[in-house]
GROMACS .gro file of C-alpha atoms in nm:
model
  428
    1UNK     CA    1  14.398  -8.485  -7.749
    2UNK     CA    2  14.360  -8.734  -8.035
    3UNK     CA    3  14.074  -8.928  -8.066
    4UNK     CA    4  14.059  -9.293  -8.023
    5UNK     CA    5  13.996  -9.529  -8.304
    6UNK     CA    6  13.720  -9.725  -8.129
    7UNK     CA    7  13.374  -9.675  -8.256
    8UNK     CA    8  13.141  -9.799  -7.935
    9UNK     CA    9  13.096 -10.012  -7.575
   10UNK     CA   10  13.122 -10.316  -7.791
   11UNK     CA   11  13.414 -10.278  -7.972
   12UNK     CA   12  13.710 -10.515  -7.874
   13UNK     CA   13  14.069 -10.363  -7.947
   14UNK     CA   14  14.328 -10.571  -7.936
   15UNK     CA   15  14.700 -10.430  -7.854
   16UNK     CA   16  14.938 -10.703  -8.046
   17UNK     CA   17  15.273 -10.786  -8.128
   18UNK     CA   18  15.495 -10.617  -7.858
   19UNK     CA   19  15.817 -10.721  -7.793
   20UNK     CA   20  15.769 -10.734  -7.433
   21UNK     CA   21  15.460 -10.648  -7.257
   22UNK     CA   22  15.545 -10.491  -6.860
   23UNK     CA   23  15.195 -10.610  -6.686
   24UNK     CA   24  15.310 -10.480  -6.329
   25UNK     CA   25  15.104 -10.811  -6.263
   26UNK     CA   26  15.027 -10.863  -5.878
   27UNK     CA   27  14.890 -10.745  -5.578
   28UNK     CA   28  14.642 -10.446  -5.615
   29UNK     CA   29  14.823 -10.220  -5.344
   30UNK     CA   30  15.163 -10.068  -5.312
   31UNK     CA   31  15.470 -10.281  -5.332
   32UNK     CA   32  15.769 -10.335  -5.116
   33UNK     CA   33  16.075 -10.506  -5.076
   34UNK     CA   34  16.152 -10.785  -5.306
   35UNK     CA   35  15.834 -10.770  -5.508
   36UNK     CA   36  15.948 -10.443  -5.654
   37UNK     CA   37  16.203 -10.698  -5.785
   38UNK     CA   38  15.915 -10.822  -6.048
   39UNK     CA   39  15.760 -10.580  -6.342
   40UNK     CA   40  15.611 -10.892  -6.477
   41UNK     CA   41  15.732 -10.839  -6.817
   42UNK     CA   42  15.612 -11.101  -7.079
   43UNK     CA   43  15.680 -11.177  -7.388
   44UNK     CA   44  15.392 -11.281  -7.656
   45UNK     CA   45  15.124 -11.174  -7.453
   46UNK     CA   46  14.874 -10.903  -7.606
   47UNK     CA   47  14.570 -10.699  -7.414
   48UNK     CA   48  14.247 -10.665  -7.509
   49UNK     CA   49  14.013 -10.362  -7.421
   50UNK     CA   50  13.639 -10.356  -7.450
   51UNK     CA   51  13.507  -9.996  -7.335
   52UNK     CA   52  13.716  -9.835  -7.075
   53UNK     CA   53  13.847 -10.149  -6.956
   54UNK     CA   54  14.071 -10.447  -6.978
   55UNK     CA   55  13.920 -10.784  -7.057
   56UNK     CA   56  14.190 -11.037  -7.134
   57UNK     CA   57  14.564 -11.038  -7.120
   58UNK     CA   58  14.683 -11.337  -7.305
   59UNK     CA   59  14.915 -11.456  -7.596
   60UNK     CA   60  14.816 -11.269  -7.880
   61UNK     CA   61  14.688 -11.610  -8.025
   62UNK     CA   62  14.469 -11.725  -7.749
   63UNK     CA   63  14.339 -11.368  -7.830
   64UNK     CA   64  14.278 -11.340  -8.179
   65UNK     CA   65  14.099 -11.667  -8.156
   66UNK     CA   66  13.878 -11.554  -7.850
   67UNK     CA   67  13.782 -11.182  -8.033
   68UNK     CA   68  13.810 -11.281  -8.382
   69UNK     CA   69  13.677 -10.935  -8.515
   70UNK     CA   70  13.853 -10.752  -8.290
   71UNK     CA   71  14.027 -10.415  -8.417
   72UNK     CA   72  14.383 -10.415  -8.376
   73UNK     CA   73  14.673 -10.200  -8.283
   74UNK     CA   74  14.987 -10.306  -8.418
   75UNK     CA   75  15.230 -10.278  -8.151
   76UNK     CA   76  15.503 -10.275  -8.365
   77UNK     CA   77  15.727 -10.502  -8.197
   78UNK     CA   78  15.768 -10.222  -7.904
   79UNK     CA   79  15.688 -10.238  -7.551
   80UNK     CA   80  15.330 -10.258  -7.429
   81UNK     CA   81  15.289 -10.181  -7.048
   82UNK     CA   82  15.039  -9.965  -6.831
   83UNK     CA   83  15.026  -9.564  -6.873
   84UNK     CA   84  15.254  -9.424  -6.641
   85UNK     CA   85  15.080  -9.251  -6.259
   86UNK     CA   86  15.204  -8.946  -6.185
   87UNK     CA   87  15.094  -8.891  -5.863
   88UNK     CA   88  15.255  -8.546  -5.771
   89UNK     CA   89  15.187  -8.236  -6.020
   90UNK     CA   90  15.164  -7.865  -5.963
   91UNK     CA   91  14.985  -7.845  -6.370
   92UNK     CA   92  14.804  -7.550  -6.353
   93UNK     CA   93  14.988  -7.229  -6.343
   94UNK     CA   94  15.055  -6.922  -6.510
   95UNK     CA   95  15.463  -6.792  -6.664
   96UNK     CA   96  15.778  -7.007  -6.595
   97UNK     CA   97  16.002  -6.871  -6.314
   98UNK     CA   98  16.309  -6.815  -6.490
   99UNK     CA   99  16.500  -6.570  -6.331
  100UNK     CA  100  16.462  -6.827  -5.951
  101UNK     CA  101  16.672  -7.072  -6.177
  102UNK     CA  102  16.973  -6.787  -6.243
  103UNK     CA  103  16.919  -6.690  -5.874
  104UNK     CA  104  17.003  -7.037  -5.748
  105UNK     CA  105  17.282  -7.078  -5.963
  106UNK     CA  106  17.381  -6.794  -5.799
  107UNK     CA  107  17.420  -6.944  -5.477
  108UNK     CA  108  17.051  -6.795  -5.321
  109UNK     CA  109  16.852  -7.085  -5.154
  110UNK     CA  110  16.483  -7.187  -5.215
  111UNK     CA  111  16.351  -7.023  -4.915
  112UNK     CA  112  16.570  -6.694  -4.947
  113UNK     CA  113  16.407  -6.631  -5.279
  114UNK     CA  114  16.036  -6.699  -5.096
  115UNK     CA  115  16.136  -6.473  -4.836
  116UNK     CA  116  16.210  -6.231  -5.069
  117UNK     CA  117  15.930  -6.263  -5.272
  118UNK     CA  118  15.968  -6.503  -5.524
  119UNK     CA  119  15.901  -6.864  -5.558
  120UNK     CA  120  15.560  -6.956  -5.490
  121UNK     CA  121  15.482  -6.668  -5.400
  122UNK     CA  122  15.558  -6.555  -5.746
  123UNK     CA  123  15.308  -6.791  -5.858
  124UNK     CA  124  15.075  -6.672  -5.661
  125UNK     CA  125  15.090  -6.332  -5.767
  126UNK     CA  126  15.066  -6.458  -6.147
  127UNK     CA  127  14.801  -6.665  -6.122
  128UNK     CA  128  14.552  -6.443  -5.897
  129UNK     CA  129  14.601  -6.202  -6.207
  130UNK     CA  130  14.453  -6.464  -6.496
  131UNK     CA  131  14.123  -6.569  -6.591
  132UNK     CA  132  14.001  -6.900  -6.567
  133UNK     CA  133  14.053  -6.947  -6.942
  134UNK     CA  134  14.415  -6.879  -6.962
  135UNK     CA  135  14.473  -7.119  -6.641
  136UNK     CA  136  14.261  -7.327  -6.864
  137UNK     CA  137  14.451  -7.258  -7.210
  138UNK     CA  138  14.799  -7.295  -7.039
  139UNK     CA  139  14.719  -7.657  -6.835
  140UNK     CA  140  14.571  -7.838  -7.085
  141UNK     CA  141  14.917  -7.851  -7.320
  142UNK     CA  142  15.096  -7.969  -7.065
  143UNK     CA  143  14.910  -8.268  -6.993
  144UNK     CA  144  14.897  -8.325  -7.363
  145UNK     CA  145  15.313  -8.350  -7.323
  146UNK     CA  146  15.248  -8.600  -7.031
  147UNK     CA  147  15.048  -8.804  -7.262
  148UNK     CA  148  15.291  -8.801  -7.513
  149UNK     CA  149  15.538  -8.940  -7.239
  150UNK     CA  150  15.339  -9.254  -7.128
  151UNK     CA  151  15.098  -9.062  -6.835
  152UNK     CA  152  14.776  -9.176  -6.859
  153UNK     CA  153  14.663  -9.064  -6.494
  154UNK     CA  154  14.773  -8.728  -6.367
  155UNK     CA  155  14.713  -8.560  -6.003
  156UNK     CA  156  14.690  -8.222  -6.003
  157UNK     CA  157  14.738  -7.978  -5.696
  158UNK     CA  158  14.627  -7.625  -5.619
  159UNK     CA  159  14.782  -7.385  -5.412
  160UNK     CA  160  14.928  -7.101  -5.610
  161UNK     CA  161  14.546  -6.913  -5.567
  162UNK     CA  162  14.600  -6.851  -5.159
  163UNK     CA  163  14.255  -6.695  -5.137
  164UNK     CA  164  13.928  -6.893  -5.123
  165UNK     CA  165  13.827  -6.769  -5.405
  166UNK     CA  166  14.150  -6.852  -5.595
  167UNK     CA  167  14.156  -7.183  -5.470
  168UNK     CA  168  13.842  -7.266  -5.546
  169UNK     CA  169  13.875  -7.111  -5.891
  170UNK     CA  170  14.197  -7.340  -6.003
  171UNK     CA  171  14.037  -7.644  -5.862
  172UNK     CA  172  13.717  -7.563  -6.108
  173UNK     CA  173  13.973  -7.523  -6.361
  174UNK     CA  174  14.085  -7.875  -6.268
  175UNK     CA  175  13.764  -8.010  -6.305
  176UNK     CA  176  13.729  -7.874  -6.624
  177UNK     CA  177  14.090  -8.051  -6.719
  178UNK     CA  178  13.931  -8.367  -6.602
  179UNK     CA  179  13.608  -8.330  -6.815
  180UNK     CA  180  13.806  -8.212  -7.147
  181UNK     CA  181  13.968  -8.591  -7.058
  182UNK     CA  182  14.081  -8.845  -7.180
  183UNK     CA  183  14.330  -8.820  -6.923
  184UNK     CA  184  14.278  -8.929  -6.551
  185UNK     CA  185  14.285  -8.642  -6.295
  186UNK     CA  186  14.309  -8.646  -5.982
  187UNK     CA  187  14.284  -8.336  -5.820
  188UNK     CA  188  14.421  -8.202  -5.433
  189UNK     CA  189  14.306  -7.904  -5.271
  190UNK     CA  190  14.688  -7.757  -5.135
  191UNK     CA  191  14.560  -7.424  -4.948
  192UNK     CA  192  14.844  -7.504  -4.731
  193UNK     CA  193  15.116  -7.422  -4.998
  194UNK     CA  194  15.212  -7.156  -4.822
  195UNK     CA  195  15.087  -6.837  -4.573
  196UNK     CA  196  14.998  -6.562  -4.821
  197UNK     CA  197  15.210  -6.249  -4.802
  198UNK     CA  198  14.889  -6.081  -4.704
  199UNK     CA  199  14.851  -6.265  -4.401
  200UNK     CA  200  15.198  -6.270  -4.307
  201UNK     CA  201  15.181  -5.848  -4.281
  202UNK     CA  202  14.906  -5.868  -3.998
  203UNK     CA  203  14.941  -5.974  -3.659
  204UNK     CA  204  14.808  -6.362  -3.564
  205UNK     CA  205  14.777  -6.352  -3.983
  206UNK     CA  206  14.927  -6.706  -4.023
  207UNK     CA  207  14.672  -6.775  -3.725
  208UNK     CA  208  14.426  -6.632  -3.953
  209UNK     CA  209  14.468  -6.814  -4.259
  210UNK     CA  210  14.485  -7.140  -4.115
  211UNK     CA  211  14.136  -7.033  -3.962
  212UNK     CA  212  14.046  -6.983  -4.313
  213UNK     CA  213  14.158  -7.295  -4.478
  214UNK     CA  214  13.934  -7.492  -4.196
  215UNK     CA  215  13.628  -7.291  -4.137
  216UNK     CA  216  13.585  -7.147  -4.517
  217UNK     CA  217  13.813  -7.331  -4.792
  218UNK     CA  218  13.796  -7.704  -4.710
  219UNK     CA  219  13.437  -7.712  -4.590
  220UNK     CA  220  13.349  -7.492  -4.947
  221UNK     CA  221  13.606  -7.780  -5.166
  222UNK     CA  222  13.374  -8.006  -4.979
  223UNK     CA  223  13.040  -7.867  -5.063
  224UNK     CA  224  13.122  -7.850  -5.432
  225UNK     CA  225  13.328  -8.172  -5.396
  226UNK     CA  226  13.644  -8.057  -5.647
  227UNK     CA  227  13.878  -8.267  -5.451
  228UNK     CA  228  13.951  -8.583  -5.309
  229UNK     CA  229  14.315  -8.503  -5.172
  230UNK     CA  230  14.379  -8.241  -4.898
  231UNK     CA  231  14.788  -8.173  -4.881
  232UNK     CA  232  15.001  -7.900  -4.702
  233UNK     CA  233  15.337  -7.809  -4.721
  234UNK     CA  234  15.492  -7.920  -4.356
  235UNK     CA  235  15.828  -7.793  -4.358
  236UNK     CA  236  16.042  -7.580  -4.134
  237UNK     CA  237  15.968  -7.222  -4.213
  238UNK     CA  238  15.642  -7.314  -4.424
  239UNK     CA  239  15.359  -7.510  -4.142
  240UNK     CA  240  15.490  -7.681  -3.885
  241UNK     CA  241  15.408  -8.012  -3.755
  242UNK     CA  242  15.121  -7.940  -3.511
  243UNK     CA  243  14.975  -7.680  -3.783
  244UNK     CA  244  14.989  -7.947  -4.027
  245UNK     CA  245  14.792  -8.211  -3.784
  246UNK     CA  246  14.521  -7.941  -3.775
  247UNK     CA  247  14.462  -7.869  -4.084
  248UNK     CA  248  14.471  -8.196  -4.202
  249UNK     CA  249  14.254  -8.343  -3.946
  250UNK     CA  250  14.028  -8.074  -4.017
  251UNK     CA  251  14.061  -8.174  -4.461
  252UNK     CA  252  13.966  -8.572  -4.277
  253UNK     CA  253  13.636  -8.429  -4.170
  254UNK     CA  254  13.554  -8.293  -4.492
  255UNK     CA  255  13.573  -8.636  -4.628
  256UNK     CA  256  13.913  -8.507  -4.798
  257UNK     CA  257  14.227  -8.795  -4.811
  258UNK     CA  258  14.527  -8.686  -4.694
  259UNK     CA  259  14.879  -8.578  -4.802
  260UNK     CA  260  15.181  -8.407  -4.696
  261UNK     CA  261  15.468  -8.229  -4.857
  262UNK     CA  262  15.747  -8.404  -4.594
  263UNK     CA  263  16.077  -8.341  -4.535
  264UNK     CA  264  16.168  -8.189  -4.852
  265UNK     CA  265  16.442  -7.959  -4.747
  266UNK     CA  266  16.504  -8.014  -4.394
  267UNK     CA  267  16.348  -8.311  -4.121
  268UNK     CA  268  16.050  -8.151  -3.940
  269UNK     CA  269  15.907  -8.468  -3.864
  270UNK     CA  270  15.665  -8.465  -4.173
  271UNK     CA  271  15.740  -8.789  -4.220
  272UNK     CA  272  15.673  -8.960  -3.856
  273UNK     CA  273  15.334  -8.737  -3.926
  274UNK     CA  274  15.181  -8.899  -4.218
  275UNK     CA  275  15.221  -9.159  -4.111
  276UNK     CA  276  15.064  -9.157  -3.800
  277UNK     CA  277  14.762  -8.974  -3.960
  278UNK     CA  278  14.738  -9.265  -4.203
  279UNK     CA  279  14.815  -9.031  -4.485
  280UNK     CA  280  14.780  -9.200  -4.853
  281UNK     CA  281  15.137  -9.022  -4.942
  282UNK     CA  282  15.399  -8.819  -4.814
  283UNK     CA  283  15.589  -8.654  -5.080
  284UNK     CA  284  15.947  -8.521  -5.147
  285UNK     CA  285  16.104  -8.662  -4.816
  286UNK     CA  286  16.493  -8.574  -4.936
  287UNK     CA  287  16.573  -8.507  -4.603
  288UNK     CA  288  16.413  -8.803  -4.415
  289UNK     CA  289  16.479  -8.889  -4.088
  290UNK     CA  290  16.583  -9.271  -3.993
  291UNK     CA  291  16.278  -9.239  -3.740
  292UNK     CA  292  16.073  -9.126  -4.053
  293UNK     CA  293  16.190  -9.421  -4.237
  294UNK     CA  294  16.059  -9.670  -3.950
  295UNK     CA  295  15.765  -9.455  -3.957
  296UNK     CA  296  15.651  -9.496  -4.298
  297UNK     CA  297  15.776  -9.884  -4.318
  298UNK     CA  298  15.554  -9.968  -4.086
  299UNK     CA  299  15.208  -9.772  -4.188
  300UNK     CA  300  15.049  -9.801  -4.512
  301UNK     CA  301  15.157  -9.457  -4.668
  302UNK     CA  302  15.319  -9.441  -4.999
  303UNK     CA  303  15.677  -9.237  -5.033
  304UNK     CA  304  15.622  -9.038  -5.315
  305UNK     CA  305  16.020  -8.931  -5.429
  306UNK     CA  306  16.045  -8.607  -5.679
  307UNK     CA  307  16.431  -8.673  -5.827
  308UNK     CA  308  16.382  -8.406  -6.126
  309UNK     CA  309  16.297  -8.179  -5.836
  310UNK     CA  310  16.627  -8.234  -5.610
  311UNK     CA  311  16.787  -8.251  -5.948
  312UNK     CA  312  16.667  -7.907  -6.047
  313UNK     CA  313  16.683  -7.713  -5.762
  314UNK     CA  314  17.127  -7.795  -5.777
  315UNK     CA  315  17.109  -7.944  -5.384
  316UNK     CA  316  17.316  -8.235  -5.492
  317UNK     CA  317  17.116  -8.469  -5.259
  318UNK     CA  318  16.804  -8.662  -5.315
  319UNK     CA  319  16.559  -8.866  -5.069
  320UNK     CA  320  16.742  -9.196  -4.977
  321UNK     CA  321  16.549  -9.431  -5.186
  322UNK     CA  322  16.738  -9.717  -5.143
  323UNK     CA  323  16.751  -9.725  -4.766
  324UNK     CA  324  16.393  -9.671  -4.794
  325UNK     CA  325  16.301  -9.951  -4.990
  326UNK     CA  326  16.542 -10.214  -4.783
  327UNK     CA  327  16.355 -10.063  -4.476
  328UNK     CA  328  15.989 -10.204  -4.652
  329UNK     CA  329  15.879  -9.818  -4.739
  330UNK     CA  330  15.645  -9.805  -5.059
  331UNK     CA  331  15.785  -9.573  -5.297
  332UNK     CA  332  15.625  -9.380  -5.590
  333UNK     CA  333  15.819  -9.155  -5.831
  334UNK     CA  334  15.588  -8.860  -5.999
  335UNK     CA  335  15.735  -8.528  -6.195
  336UNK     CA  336  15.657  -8.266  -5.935
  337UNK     CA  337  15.518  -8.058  -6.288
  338UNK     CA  338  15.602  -7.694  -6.139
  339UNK     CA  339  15.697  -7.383  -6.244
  340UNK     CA  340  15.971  -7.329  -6.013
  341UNK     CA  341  16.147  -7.572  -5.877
  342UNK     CA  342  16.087  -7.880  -6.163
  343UNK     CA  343  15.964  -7.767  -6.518
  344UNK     CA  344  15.946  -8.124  -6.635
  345UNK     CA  345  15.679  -8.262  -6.886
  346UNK     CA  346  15.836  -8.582  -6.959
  347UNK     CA  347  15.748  -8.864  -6.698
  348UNK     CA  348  16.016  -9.144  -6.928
  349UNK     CA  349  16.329  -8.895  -6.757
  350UNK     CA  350  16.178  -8.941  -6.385
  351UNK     CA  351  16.254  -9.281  -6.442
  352UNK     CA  352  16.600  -9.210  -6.557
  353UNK     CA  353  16.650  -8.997  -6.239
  354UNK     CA  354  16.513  -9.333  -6.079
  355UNK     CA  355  16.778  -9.517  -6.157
  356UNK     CA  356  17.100  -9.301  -6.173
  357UNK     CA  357  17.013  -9.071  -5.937
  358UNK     CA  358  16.790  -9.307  -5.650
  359UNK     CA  359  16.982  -9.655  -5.709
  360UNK     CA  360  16.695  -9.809  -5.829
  361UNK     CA  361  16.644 -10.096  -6.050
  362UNK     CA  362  16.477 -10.051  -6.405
  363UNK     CA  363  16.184 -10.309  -6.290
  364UNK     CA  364  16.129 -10.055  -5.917
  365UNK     CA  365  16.161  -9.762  -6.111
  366UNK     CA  366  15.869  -9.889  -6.321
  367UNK     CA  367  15.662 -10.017  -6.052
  368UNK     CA  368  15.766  -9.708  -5.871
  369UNK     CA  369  15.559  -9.545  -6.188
  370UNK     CA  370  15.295  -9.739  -6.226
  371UNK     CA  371  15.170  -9.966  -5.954
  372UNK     CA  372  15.292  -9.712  -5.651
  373UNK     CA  373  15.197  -9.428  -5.845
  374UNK     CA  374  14.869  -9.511  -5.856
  375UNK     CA  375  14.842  -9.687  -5.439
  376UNK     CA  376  14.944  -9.326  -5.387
  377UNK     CA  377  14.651  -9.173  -5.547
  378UNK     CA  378  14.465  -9.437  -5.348
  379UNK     CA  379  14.405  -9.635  -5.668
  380UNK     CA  380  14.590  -9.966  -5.651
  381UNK     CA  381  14.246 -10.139  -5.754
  382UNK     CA  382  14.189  -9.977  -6.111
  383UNK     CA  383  14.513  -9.875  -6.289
  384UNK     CA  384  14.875  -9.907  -6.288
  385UNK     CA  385  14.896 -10.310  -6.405
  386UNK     CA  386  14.735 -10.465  -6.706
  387UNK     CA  387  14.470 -10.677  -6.558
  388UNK     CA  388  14.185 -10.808  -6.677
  389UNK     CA  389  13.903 -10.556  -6.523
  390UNK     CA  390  14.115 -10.259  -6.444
  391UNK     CA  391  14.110  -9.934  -6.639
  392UNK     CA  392  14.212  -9.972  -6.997
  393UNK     CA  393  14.513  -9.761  -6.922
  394UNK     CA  394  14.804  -9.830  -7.135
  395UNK     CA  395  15.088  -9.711  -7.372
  396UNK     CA  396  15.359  -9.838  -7.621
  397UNK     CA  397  15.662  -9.728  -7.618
  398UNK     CA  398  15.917  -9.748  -7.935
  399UNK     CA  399  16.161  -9.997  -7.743
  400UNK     CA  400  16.260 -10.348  -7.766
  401UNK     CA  401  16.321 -10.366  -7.393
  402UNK     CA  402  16.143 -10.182  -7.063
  403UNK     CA  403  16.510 -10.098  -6.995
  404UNK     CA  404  16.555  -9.851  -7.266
  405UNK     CA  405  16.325  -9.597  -7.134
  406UNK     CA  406  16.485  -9.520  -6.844
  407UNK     CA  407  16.816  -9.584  -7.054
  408UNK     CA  408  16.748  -9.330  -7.337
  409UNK     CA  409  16.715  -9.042  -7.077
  410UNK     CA  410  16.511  -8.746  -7.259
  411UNK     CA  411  16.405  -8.922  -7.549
  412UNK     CA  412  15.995  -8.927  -7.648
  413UNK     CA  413  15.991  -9.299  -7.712
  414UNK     CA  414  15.604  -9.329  -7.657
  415UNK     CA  415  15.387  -9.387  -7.981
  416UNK     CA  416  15.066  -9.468  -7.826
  417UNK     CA  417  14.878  -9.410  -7.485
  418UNK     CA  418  14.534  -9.504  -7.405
  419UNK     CA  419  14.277  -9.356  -7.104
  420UNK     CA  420  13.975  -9.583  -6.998
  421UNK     CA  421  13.984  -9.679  -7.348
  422UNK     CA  422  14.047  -9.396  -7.564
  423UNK     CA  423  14.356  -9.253  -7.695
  424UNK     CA  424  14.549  -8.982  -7.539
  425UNK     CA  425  14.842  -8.939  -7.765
  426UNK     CA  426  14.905  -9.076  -8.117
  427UNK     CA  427  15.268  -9.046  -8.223
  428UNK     CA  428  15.275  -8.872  -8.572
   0.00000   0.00000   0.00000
């Protein structure tokens, strides 16, 4: 990634002359309701950035006469707003599944081709096969292409491995992502993606693996500590609703947060789950139940919605987003980065998908990317708004208006995104 022009700790860098600057200003915790109303978008008002973090955000004036040999970036009369959170990614993984995308045009479902073989399962395969340096080689240009969108904090999942030792082995590669930085990663350890074919062939085998995820894999992700974030898929046909309570009460003891794949193709009760486990996110949620609705309204867990994902697989659905939000649920919006079922680098066209495709507003769909994005990472407190004392997180986007980029659906609009103070991506 390119290297940032600041020199040292002491530096100030000033970000200047936007035409509007989106602060997400408010609260440090998810929003709901009416406040996702409010971007806070500004006009005149610069940031300034002093190691990895934000130390005034003021009219460019006020500071230019407060750092007066500060460096400065030349916003260029664009926008100026926080990196973009995605909070739900599947980054590291081996060849695109092409021929699942004929196959569902086709008319075969999403959990025909598993059964048959294929989807993750097809991952899985691929992956087991490759060395830690090609998982390695692959990943790392694909968060560059998040960069280049506006992403400045990524989360990244395992879960096509399905052996300890393949779990393990991608979330080391994940670790390695996050050292290579600048980009924030988060990663979760998602053993539960799935019962391995293997497993599925003996008798008691799923039995068996989820004995394996708690007695071997989550106390070994613990011992090494490669993740914060324990998630499994809890769907119909995948891990059911009392599996999922295990395992996830068993990830809790490890000291592991947790998540849930909910609800995504039909209502298990994922939903009502994570939220009575106090999970920081439950993800997908396309089919959500009304009683999954009231259950996430009232608990503090963040409804991560994956449009491009609905949108790719042809369903011609997607999660009720705005009943959701005029219930009081906190929503995020993240990419679902996969090789199967959404192929998408770009985080500006999730906020198209936002809009056209969820109802929302341009100002939720950018909190929905920003401020919820990061609550659901369980990091309201240090990025997502510019604050004074949060991560210097930020990017500027060639725009006159924080409406365009959900507008302009598939155009690269960002020139400049900045990491805990260093650059990311540099627009040539």
């Amino acid at each position: 990634m390119s290297e940032s022009p600041r020199t040292d700790d002491e530096t100030v860098t000033l970000f200047v002359n936007a035409a509007q600057t989106v602060t997400c200003a408010g609260p440090a915790r998810a929003r709901r309701g009416a406040e996702m109303q409010d971007a806070a978008v500004q006009v005149g008002v610069g940031v300034a950035v002093q190691g990895e973090r934000i130390v005034a955000v003021d009219d460019d004036a006020v500071l230019r006469r407060r750092y007066p040999d500060a460096v400065e970036i030349d916003c260029d009369r664009g926008v100026l707003a926080p990196g973009f959170v995605d909070s739900h990614t599947h980054t590291v993984f081996g060849r695109a599944r092409y021929d699942e995308h004929e196959l569902r045009a086709t008319g075969v479902p999403y959990l025909e081709i598993a059964r048959r073989g294929g989807g993750i399962h097809a991952s899985v395969r691929d992956l087991r096969a490759r060395s830690d340096e090609e998982l390695y080689a692959l990943a790392l240009p694909r968060l560059r292409a998040l960069a280049a969108g506006g992403v400045t904090t990524v989360e990244i999942k395992s879960g096509y491995g399905l052996t300890v030792h393949d779990e393990l082995r991608t979330l080391r590669v994940i670790a390695r992502l996050a050292d290579a930085g600048p980009l924030n990663v988060v990663a979760t350890c998602l053993g539960a993606h799935e019962v391995p074919l293997e497993y599925r062939e003996l008798l008691d085998g799923r039995a068996a693996w989820i004995e394996c995820l708690i007695h071997e894999l989550y106390p070994a992700v613990a011992a090494e500590q490669l993740a914060g974030f324990a998630d499994v898929f809890c769907e119909p046909g995948v891990f059911t609703v009392p599996e999922t309570r295990r395992l996830l009460e068993a990830a809790g003891g490890h000291g592991m947060r947790l998540k849930l794949h909910a609800d995504e193709l039909h209502d298990g009760g994922a939903a009502v789950l994570a939220a009575a486990l106090g999970a920081v996110s439950a993800d997908h949620l396309a089919a959500i139940s009304p009683e999954g609705i009231a259950a996430l309204a009232a608990s503090s867990t963040v409804a991560t919605l994956l449009p491009a994902t609905m949108l790719f697989l042809g369903t011609g659905r997607q999660a009720p987003a705005r009943t959701m939000l005029d219930a009081g649920v906190a929503i995020a919006v993240a990419t679902d980065l996969n090789p199967g079922t959404s192929p998408l680098q770009s985080f500006p066209l999730v906020l198209t998908l936002a809009v056209s495709q969820l109802r929302l507003s341009a100002s939720e769909a950018w909190l929905a990317g920003t401020v919820n994005g990061a609550a659901a990472l369980g990091l309201a407190g240090h990025t997502g708004q510019l604050r004074e004392g949060f991560r210097a997180d930020i990017a500027v986007h060639a725009a006159d208006d924080f409406r365009a980029l959900p507008y302009w659906f598939g155009e690269r609009l960002c020139r400049v995104a900045w990491a805990r103070g260093r650059a990311c991506h540099l627009s040539a």
